[in-house]
Amino acid sequence: AQSVAQPEDQVNVAEGNPLTVKCTYSVSGNPYLFWYVQYPNRGLQFLLKYITGDNLVKGSYGFEAEFNKSQTSFHLKKPSALVSDSALYFCAVRLGDSSASKIIFGSGTRLSIRP
Amino acid sequence: DTGVSQDPRHKITKRGQNVTFRCDPISEHNRLYWYRQTLGQGPEFLTYFQNEAQLEKSRLLSDRFSAERPKGSFSTLEIQRTEQGDSAMYLCASSLARSGSVIYNEQFFGPGTRLTVL
């Protein structure tokens, strides 16, 4: 079955430390992968996407994600966390192999950065 | 503000009443999506439009739900005879799909409409 999984409900990191938010996927065809962030009482904001090419994708707010085909993962990373990064993060994957395919979201990971 | 807008931001209604939400996408975007998000979960796809055509509907979209995009611009989502289980955040998103292109562009989300059914 095609799916996307975020195995951690919550990730706690001290400010200034590196952070990783994990995502694994299972899709047929070429995976299009996305990360979104949601702040309280706000809609989702696009962070970055992987379509093809370089496995390391850079996005907004200093975030990056590494596509690993053999491990079917697309983990979100940041070298140095900020308190303002505290939010809910969603990984998403396109189902199917056409521009008409819908995307599905993981269940989300709450990132908490302590000062 | 040139982003996706949704109205109202909050709606409280009594069980059995009908509600309608509106979404205004980014102006040049031809695709419009509706999602439902419950607490602690990721958004769940409901339906999407390309221009005025509704191309896909989720099984989550019962016959009490109807969505329209009559002129290919704004969209409305109506829920008839609301139930307490309909309480959720309803999110709208839009994207640009270029004719003949297989590139899948990211979706841009509005702030959502939070529905509470009493």
CSV table of C-alpha atoms in Angstrom, one decimal, chain B residues 2-93:
chain,number,residue,atom,x,y,z
B,2,THR,CA,-1.8,37.3,-2.5
B,3,GLY,CA,-2.0,33.9,-0.7
B,4,VAL,CA,-4.9,31.5,-0.3
B,5,SER,CA,-7.7,32.9,1.8
B,6,GLN,CA,-10.6,31.1,3.5
B,7,ASP,CA,-13.7,32.4,5.0
B,8,PRO,CA,-14.9,32.2,7.7
B,9,ARG,CA,-11.9,31.3,10.0
B,10,HIS,CA,-14.2,29.9,12.6
B,11,LYS,CA,-17.7,28.5,12.5
B,12,ILE,CA,-19.8,27.1,15.3
B,13,THR,CA,-23.0,25.5,14.4
B,14,LYS,CA,-25.6,23.2,15.9
B,15,ARG,CA,-26.0,19.6,14.7
B,16,GLY,CA,-28.3,19.3,11.7
B,17,GLN,CA,-27.5,22.8,10.4
B,18,ASN,CA,-25.9,23.4,7.0
B,19,VAL,CA,-22.7,25.3,6.7
B,20,THR,CA,-20.8,26.7,3.7
B,21,PHE,CA,-17.1,27.6,3.5
B,22,ARG,CA,-15.4,29.7,0.9
B,23,CYS,CA,-11.8,29.4,-0.5
B,24,ASP,CA,-10.1,32.0,-2.7
B,25,PRO,CA,-6.9,30.5,-4.3
B,26,ILE,CA,-3.8,32.2,-5.5
B,27,SER,CA,-5.1,34.0,-8.6
B,28,GLU,CA,-3.0,32.2,-11.3
B,29,HIS,CA,-3.5,28.7,-9.8
B,30,ASN,CA,-5.7,26.4,-11.7
B,31,ARG,CA,-5.9,23.6,-9.2
B,32,LEU,CA,-7.8,23.8,-5.9
B,33,TYR,CA,-7.9,21.2,-3.2
B,34,TRP,CA,-10.0,20.7,0.0
B,35,TYR,CA,-8.6,18.8,3.0
B,36,ARG,CA,-9.9,18.0,6.4
B,37,GLN,CA,-7.6,18.0,9.4
B,38,THR,CA,-8.6,16.6,12.8
B,39,LEU,CA,-6.6,17.2,16.0
B,40,GLY,CA,-3.3,15.4,16.0
B,41,GLN,CA,-3.6,14.2,12.4
B,42,GLY,CA,-2.3,15.2,9.1
B,43,PRO,CA,-4.6,16.7,6.5
B,44,GLU,CA,-6.8,14.2,4.7
B,45,PHE,CA,-7.7,14.8,1.1
B,46,LEU,CA,-11.3,15.5,0.3
B,47,THR,CA,-11.5,16.6,-3.3
B,48,TYR,CA,-9.8,18.7,-6.0
B,49,PHE,CA,-10.6,20.8,-9.0
B,50,GLN,CA,-8.7,21.6,-12.1
B,51,ASN,CA,-10.3,24.9,-13.2
B,52,GLU,CA,-14.0,24.3,-12.8
B,53,ALA,CA,-13.9,20.5,-13.1
B,54,GLN,CA,-14.0,18.4,-10.0
B,55,LEU,CA,-11.6,15.6,-10.9
B,56,GLU,CA,-11.5,13.5,-7.8
B,57,LYS,CA,-13.4,13.0,-4.6
B,58,SER,CA,-12.3,11.0,-1.6
B,59,ARG,CA,-14.5,8.4,0.0
B,60,LEU,CA,-14.4,10.7,3.0
B,61,LEU,CA,-16.7,13.1,1.1
B,62,SER,CA,-20.1,11.7,2.0
B,63,ASP,CA,-23.2,12.7,0.1
B,64,ARG,CA,-23.7,15.4,2.8
B,65,PHE,CA,-20.6,17.2,1.4
B,66,SER,CA,-20.6,19.1,-1.8
B,67,ALA,CA,-17.9,21.3,-3.4
B,68,GLU,CA,-18.1,23.7,-6.3
B,69,ARG,CA,-15.8,25.9,-8.3
B,70,PRO,CA,-18.2,27.4,-10.8
B,71,LYS,CA,-16.0,29.8,-12.6
B,72,GLY,CA,-12.7,28.2,-12.0
B,73,SER,CA,-11.7,30.7,-9.4
B,74,PHE,CA,-13.1,30.6,-5.8
B,75,SER,CA,-14.6,27.4,-4.4
B,76,THR,CA,-17.2,26.6,-1.8
B,77,LEU,CA,-17.5,23.5,0.4
B,78,GLU,CA,-21.0,22.9,1.8
B,79,ILE,CA,-21.8,20.4,4.5
B,80,GLN,CA,-25.5,19.6,4.9
B,81,ARG,CA,-27.1,18.3,8.1
B,82,THR,CA,-23.8,18.6,10.1
B,83,GLU,CA,-22.9,16.0,12.6
B,84,GLN,CA,-20.5,16.3,15.6
B,85,GLY,CA,-18.0,14.1,13.7
B,86,ASP,CA,-17.7,16.9,11.1
B,87,SER,CA,-15.9,19.0,13.6
B,88,ALA,CA,-12.5,19.6,12.2
B,89,MET,CA,-10.3,22.2,10.4
B,90,TYR,CA,-11.1,22.4,6.8
B,91,LEU,CA,-8.1,23.4,4.7
B,92,CYS,CA,-8.0,24.7,1.1
B,93,ALA,CA,-4.9,24.7,-1.0
